[in-house]
CSV table of C-alpha atoms in Angstrom, one decimal:
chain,number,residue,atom,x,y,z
A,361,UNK,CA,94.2,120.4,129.3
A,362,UNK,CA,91.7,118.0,127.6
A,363,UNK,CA,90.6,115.1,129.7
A,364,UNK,CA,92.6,111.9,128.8
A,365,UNK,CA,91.2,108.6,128.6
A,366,UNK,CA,93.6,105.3,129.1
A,367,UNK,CA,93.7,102.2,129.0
A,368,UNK,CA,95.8,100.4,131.7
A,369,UNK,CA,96.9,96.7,132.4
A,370,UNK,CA,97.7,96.8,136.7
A,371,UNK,CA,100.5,94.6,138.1
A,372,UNK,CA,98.2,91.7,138.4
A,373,UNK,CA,97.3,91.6,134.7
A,374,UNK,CA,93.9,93.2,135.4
A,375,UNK,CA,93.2,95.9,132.1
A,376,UNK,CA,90.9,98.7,133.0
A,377,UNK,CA,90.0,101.7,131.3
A,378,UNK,CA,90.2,105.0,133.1
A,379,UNK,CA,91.3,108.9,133.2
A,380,UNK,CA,94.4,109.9,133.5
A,381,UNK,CA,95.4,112.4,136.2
A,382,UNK,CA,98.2,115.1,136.1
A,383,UNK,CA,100.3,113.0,138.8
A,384,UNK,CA,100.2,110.4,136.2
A,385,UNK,CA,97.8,108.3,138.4
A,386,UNK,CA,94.4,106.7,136.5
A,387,UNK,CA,91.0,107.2,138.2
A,388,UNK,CA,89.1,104.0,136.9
A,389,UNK,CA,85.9,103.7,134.8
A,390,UNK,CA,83.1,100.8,135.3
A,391,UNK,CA,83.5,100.7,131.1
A,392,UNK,CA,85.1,101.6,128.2
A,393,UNK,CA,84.2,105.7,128.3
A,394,UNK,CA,82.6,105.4,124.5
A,395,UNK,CA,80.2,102.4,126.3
A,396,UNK,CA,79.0,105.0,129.0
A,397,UNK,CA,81.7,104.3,131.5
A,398,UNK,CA,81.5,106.1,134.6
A,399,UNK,CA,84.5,107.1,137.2
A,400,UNK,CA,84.5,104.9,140.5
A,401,UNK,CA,86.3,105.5,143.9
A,402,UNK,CA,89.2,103.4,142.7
A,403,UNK,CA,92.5,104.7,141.5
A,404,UNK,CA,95.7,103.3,140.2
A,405,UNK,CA,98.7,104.4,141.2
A,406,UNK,CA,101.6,105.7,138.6
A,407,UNK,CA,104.1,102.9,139.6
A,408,UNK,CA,101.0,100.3,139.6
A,409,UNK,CA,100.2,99.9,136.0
A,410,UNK,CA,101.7,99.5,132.4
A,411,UNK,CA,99.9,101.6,129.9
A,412,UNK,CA,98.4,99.7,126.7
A,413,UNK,CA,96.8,101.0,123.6
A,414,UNK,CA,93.8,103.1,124.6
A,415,UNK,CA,91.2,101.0,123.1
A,416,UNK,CA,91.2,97.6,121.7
A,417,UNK,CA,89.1,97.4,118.5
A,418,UNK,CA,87.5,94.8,116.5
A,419,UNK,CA,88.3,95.9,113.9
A,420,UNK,CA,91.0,98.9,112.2
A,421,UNK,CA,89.8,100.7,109.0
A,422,UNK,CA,92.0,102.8,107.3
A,423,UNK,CA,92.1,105.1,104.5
A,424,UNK,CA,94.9,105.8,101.4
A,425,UNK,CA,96.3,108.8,100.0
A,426,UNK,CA,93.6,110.9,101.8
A,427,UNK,CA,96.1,114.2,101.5
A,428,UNK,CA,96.6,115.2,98.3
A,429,UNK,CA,100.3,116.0,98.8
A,430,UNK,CA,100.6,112.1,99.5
A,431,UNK,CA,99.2,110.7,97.0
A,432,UNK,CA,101.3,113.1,95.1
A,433,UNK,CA,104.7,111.7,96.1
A,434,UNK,CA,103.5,108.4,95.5
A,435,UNK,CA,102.6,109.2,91.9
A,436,UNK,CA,99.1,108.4,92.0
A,437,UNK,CA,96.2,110.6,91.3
A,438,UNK,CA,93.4,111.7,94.4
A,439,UNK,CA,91.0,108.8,94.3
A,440,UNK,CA,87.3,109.8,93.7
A,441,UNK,CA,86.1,108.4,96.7
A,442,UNK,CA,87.8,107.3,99.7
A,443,UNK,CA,90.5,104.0,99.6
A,444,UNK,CA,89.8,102.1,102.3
A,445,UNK,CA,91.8,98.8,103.5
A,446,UNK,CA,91.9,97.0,107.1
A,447,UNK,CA,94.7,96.3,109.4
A,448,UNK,CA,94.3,93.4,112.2
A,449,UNK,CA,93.6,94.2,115.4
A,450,UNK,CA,97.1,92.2,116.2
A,451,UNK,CA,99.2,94.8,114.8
A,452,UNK,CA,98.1,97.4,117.8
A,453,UNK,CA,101.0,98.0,120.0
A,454,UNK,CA,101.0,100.9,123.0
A,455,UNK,CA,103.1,103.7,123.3
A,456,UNK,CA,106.7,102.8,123.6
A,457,UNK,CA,106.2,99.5,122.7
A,458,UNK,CA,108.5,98.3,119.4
A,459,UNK,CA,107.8,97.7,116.1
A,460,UNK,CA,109.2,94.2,114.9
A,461,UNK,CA,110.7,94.9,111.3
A,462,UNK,CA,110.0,91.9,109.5
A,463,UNK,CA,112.5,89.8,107.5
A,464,UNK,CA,110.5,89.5,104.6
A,465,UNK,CA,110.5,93.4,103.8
A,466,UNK,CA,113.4,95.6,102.6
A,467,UNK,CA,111.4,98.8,103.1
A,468,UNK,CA,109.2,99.5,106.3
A,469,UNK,CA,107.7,103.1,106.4
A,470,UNK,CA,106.1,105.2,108.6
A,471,UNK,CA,103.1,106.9,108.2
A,472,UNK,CA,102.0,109.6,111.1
A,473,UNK,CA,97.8,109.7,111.3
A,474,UNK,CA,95.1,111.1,113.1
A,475,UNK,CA,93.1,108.1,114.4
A,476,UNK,CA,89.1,108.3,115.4
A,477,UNK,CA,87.9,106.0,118.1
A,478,UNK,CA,84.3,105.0,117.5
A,479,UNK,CA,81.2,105.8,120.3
A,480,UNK,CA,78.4,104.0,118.9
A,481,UNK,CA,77.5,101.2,116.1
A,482,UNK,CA,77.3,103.4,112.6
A,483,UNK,CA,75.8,101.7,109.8
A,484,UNK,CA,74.7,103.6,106.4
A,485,UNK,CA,75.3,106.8,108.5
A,486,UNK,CA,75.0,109.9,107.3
A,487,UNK,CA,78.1,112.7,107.3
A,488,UNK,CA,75.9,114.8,110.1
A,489,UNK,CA,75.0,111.2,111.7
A,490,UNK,CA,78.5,109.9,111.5
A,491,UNK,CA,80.3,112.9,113.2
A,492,UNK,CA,77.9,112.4,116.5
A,493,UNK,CA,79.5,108.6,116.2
A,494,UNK,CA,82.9,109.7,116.4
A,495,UNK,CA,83.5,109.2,120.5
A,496,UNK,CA,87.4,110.7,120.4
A,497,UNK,CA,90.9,111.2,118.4
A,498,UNK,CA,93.9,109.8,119.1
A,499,UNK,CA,97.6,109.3,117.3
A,500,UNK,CA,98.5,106.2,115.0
A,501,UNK,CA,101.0,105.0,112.9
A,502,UNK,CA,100.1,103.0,109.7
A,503,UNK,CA,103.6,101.1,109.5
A,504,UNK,CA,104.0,100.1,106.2
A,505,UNK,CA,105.8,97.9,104.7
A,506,UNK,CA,106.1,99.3,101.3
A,507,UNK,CA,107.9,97.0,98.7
A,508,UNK,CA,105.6,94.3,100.0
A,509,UNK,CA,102.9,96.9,99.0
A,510,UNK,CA,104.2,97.7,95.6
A,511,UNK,CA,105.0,93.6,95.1
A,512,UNK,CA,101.6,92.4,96.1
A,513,UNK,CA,99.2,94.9,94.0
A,514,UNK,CA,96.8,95.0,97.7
A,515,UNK,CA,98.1,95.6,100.7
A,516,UNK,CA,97.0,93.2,103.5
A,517,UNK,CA,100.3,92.1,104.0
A,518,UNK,CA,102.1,94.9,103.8
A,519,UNK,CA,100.1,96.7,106.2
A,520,UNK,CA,99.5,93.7,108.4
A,521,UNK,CA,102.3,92.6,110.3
A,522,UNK,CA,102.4,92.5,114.0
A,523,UNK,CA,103.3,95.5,115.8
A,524,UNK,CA,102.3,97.6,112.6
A,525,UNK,CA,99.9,100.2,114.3
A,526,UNK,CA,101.0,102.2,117.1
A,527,UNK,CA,98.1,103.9,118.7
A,528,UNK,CA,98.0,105.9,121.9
A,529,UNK,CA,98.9,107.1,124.0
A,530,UNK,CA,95.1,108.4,125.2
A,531,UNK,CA,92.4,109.1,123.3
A,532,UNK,CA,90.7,112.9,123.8
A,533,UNK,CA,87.3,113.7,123.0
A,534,UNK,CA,87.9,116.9,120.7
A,535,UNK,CA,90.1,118.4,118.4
A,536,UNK,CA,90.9,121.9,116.7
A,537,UNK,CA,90.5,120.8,112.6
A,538,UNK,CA,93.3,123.4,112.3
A,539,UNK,CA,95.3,121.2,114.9
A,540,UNK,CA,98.8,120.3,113.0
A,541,UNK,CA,100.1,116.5,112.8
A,542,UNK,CA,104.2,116.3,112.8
A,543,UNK,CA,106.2,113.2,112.4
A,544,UNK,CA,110.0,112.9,113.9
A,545,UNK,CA,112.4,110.4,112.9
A,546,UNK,CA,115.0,110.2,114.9
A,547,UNK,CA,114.0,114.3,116.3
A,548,UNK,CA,114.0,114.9,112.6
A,549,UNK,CA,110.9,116.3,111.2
A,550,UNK,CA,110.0,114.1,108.3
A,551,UNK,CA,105.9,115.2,108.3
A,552,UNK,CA,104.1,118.7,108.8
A,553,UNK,CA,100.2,118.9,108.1
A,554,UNK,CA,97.6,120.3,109.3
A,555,UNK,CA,94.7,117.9,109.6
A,556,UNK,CA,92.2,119.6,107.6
A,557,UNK,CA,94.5,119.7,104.6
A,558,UNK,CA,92.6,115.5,104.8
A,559,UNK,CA,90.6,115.5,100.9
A,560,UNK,CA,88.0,113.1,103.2
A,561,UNK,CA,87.4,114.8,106.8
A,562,UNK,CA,86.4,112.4,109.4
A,563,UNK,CA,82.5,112.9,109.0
A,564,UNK,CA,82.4,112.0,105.6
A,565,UNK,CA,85.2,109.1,105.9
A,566,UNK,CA,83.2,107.6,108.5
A,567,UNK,CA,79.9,107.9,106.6
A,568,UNK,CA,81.4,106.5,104.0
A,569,UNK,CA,82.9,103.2,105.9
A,570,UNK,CA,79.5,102.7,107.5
A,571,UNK,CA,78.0,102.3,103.7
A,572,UNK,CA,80.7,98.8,103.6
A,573,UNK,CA,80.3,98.0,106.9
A,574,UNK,CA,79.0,98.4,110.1
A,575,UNK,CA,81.4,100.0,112.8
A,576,UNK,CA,81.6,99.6,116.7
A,577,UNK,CA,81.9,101.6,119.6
A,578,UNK,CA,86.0,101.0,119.9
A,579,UNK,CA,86.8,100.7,116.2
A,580,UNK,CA,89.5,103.0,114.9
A,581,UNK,CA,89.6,104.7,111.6
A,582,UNK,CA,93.0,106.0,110.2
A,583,UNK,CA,92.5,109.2,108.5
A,584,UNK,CA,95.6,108.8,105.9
A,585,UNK,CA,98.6,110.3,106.0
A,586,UNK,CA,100.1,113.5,104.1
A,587,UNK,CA,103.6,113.5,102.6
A,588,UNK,CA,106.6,113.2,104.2
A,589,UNK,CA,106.6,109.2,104.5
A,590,UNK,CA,109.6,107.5,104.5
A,591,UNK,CA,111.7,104.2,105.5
A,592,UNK,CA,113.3,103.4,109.1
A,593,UNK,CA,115.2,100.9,110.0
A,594,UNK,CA,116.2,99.2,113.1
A,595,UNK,CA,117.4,101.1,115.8
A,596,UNK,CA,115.1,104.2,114.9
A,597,UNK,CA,112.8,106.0,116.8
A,598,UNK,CA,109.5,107.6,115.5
A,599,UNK,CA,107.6,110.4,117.3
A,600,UNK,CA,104.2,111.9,116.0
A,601,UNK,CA,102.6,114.5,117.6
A,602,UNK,CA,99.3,116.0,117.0
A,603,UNK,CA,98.0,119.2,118.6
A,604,UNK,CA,95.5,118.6,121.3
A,605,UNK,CA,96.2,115.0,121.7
A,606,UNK,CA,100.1,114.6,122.8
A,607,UNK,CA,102.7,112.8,121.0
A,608,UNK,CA,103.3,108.7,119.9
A,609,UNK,CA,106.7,107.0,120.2
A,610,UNK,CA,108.0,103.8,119.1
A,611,UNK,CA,111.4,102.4,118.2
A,612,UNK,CA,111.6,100.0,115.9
A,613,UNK,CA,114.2,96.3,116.5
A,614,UNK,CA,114.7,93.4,114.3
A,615,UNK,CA,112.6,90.4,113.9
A,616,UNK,CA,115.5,88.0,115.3
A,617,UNK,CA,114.9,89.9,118.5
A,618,UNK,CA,111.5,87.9,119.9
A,619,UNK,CA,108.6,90.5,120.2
A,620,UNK,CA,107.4,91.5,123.1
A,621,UNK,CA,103.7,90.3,123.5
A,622,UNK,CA,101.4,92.8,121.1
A,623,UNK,CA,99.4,95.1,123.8
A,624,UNK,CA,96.2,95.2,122.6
């Protein structure tokens, strides 16, 4: 099994990164692991902490209609070059934390996605440069609000609302490129793809960003999402799993529920 890296809040509100053992416990790091962390003596117990989202970035770059096949069902061409947009950091929730549908949309989406977690700052990178950049892979989902999308001709809002990325629930520093992303709604599958069906693999997507802007150590980039997408509604629970990582579940309650605090 692939080493998995965590993030961790303890019952005293202290956050620390770490691995996660098999007994569920977390052996701590001195630092985020892309900033060189190293493990200490200290160890968390499994009844001791809430998981959060396994990094918290500065910033969240993502990328449209990056499988052909999805930008097929929304009836728009392959773009040329890759179609980037940004979602706040504020929308990260963890694992099994909910996703607040908000009252000013009619149709929220989900949108199962291979996310990279960033090692090092990458600026006007290369393809060969940018895939030594890319620290680890873990599992997103690029909640959309999608008539807000269509309404607004740019999608800020639409793909901005609080509690509109899940990411988690580790991060893992390889993957197969054959490895095969599945969304569930409700333990329905809704998505099947294998992740190098992507038009723009990682190397080149990252390159690519790094030309706009300069990227982190603990950024994220969302790969796009292949066809499949569709709308949930409250009470629904969504489930992606990728091959070599593990699997991402949310549920999803109304806005006149208060939100739990985002966990970032």
């Amino acid at each position: 099994m692939a080493q998995r890296y965590v993030r961790v809040q303890t019952l005293d509100g202290k956050i620390f990164y770490g691995l996660l053992q098999i007994d569920r416990r977390v052996q701590v790091l001195d630092a985020p692991p892309w900033m060189k962390g190293q493990l200490t003596d200290r160890v968390i117990d499994a009844e001791s902490y809430q998981a959060l989202a396994p990094c918290a970035p500065s910033k969240i770059v993502a990328v449209g209609k990056n499988y052909a096949n999805h930008a097929a069902e929304m009836g728009t061409p392959v773009p040329q070059e890759p179609l980037l947009f940004l979602k706040p950091p504020t929308t990260v929730i963890a694992m099994e934390a909910e996703v607040v549908y908000p009252s000013e949309s009619q149709q929220v989406d989900y949108e199962g996605e291979l996310a990279l977690v960033i090692g090092d700052r990458c600026s006007h990178c290369t393809p060969e440069e940018a895939h030594s950049k890319i620290w680890g892979y873990t599992i997103a989902n690029d909640v959309t609000a999608r008539d807000l999308q269509r309404k607004d001709g740019q999608w800020t809002r639409a793909k901005g609302f609080d509690t509109f990325c899940p990411l988690g629930p580790w991060v893992v520093r390889e993957i197969n490129p054959g490895a095969r992303l599945q969304t569930f709604l409700n333990d329905q599958p809704v998505q099947s793809a294998a992740i190098s069906e992507m038009v723009f693999p990682p190397d080149v997507l990252v390159s690519y960003i790094s030309r706009v802007m300069t990227l982190l150590p603990g950024d994220v980039v969302l790969t796009g999402t292949p066809a499949g997408v569709g709308a949930i509604g409250v009470g629904d629970r969504v489930r992606i799993e990728i091959e070599g990582i593990g699997y991402l579940e949310n549920s999803v309650i109304a806005r006149t529920v208060a939100p739990q605090e985002s966990q970032t």
